[in-house]
mmCIF file with all atom_site columns, C-alpha atoms in Angstrom:
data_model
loop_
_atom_site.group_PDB
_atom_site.id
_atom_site.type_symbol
_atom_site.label_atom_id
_atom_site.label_alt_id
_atom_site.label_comp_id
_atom_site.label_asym_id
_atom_site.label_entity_id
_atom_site.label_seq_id
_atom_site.pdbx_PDB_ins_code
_atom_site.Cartn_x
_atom_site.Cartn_y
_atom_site.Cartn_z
_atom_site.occupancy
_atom_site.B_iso_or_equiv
_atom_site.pdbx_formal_charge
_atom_site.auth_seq_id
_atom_site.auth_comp_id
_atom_site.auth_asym_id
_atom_site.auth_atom_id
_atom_site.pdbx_PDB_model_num
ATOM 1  C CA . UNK A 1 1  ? 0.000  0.000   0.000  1.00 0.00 ? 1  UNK A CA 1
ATOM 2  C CA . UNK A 1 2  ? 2.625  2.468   1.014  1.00 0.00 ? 2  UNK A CA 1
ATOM 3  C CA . UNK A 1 3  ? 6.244  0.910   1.163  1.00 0.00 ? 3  UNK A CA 1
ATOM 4  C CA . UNK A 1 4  ? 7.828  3.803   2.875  1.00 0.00 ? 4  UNK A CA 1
ATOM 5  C CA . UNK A 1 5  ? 5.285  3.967   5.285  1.00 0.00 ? 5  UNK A CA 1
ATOM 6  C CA . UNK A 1 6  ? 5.037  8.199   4.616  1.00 0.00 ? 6  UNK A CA 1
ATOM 7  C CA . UNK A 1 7  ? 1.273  8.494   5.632  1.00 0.00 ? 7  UNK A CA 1
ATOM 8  C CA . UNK A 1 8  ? 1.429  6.374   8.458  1.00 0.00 ? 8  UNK A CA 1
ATOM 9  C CA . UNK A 1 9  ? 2.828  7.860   12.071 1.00 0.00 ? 9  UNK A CA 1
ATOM 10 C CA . UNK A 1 10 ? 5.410  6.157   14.260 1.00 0.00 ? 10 UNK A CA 1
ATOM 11 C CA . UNK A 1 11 ? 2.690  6.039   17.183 1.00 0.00 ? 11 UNK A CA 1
ATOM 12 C CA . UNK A 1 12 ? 1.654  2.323   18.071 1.00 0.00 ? 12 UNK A CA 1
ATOM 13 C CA . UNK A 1 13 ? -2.220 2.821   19.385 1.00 0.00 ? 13 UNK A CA 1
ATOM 14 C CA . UNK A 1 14 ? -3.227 0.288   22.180 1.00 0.00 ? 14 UNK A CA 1
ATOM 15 C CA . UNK A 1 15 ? -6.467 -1.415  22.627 1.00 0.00 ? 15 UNK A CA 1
ATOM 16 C CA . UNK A 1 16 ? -6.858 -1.259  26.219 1.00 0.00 ? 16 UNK A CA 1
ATOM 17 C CA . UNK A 1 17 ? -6.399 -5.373  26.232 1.00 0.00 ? 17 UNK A CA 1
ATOM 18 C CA . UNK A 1 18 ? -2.850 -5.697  26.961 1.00 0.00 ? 18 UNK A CA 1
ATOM 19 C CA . UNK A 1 19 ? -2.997 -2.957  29.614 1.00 0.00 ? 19 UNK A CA 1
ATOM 20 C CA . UNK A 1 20 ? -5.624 -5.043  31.437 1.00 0.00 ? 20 UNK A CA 1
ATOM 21 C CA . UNK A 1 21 ? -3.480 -8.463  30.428 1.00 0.00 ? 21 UNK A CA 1
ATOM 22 C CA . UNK A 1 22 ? -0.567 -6.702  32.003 1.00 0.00 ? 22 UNK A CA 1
ATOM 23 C CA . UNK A 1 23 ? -2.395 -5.752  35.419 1.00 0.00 ? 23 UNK A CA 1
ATOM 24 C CA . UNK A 1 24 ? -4.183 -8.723  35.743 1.00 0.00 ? 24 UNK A CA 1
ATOM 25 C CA . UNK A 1 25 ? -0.823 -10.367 35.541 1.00 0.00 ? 25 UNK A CA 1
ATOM 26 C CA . UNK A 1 26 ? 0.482  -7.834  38.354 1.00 0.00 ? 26 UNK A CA 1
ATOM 27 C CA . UNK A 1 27 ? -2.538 -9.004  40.666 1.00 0.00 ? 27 UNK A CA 1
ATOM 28 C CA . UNK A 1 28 ? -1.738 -13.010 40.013 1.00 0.00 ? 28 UNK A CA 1
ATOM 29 C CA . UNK A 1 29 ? 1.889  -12.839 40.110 1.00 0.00 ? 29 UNK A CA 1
ATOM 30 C CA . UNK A 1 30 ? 1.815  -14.425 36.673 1.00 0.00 ? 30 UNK A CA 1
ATOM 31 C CA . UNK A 1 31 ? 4.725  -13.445 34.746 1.00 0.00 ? 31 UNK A CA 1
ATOM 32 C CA . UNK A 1 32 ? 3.798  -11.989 31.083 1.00 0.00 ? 32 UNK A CA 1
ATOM 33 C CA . UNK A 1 33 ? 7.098  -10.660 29.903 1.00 0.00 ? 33 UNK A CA 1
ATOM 34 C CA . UNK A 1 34 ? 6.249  -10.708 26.246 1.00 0.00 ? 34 UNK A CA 1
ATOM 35 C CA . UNK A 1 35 ? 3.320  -9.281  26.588 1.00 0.00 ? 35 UNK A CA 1
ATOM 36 C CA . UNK A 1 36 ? 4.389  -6.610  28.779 1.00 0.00 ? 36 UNK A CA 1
ATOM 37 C CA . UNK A 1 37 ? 7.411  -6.027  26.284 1.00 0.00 ? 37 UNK A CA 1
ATOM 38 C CA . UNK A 1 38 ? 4.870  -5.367  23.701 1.00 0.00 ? 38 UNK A CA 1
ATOM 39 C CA . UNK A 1 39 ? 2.554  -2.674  25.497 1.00 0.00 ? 39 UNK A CA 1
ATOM 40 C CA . UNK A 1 40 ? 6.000  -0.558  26.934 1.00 0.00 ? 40 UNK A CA 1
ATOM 41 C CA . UNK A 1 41 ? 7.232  -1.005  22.683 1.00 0.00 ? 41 UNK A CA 1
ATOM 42 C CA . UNK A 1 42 ? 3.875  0.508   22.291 1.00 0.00 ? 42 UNK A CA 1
ATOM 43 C CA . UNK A 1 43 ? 4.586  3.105   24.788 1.00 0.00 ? 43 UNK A CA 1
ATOM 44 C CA . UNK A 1 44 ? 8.000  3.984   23.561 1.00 0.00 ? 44 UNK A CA 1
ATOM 45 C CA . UNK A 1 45 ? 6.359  4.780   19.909 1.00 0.00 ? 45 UNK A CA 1
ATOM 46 C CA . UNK A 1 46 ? 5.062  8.032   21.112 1.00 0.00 ? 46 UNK A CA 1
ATOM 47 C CA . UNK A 1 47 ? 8.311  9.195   22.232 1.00 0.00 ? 47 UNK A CA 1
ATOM 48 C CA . UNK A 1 48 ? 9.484  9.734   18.200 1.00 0.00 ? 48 UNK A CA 1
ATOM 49 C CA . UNK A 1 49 ? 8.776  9.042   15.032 1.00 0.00 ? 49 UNK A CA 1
ATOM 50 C CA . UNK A 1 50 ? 10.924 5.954   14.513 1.00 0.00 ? 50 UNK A CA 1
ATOM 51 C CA . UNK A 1 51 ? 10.754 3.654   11.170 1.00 0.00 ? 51 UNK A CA 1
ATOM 52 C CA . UNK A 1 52 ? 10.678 0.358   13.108 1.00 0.00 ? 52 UNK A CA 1
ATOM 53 C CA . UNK A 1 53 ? 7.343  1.733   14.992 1.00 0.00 ? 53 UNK A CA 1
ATOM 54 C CA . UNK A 1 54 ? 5.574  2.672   11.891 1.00 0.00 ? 54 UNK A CA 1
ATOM 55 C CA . UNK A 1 55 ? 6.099  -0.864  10.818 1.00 0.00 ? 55 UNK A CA 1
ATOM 56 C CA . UNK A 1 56 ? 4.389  -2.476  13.990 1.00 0.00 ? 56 UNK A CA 1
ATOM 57 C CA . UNK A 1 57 ? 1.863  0.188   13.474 1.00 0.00 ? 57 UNK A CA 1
ATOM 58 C CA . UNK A 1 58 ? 1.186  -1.383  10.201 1.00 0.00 ? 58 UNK A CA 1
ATOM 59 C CA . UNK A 1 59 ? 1.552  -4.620  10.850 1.00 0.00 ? 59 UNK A CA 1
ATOM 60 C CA . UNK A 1 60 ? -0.743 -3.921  13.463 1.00 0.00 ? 60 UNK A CA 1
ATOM 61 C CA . UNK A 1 61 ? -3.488 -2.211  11.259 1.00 0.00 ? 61 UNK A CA 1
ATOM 62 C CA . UNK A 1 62 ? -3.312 -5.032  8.604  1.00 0.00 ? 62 UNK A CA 1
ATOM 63 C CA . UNK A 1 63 ? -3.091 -7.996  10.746 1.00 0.00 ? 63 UNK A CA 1
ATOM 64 C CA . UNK A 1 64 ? -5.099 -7.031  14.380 1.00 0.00 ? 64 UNK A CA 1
ATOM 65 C CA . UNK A 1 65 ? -7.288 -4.529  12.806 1.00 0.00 ? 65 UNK A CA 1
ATOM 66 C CA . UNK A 1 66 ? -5.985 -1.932  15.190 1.00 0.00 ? 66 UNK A CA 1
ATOM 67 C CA . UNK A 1 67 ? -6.315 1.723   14.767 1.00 0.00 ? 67 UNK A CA 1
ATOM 68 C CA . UNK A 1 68 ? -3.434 3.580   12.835 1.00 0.00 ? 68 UNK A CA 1
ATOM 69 C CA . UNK A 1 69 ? -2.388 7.388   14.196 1.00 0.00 ? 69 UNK A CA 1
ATOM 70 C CA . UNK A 1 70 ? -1.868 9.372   10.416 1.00 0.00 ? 70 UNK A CA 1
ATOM 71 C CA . UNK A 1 71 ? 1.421  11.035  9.723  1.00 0.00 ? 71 UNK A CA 1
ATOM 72 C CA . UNK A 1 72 ? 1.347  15.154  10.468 1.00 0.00 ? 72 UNK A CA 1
ATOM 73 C CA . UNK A 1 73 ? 1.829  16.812  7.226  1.00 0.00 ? 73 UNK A CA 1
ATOM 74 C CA . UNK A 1 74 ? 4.155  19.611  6.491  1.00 0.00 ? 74 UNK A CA 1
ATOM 75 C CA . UNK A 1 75 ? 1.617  22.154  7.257  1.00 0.00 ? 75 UNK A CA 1
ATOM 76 C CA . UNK A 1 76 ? 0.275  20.444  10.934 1.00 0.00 ? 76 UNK A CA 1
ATOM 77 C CA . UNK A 1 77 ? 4.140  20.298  11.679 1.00 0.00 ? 77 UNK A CA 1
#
């Protein structure tokens, strides 16, 4: 669709499910690294506007159905 990912921002949106996953865990003292490694990823993403995050973004929109965050244009820069 768009190979160099231009219209699509480096912020990972989160559903709300691995948030709950991850403090659910915290109550049971069940150990969900991966899954907590995937919602602080998600986390970092709004810190820049990194390549590698636009990727899971997309993955994330094609695959999971997940909202994607547009890229700014020039102008709303």
């Amino acid at each position: 669709k768009d190979a160099n990912l231009d219209s699509i921002s480096g912020y990972v949106e989160d559903s709300g499910e691995g948030r709950w996953t991850v403090l659910e865990a915290i109550q049971e003292d069940v150990p969900v690294n991966a899954i907590a490694g995937s919602l602080f990823a998600r986390f970092a993403s709004r810190q820049d506007d990194s390549f590698a995050m636009k990727v899971i973004a997309a993955l994330r929109g094609e695959f999971g159905g997940h909202a994607i965050k547009e890229a700014a244009t020039e102008q709303e820069k």
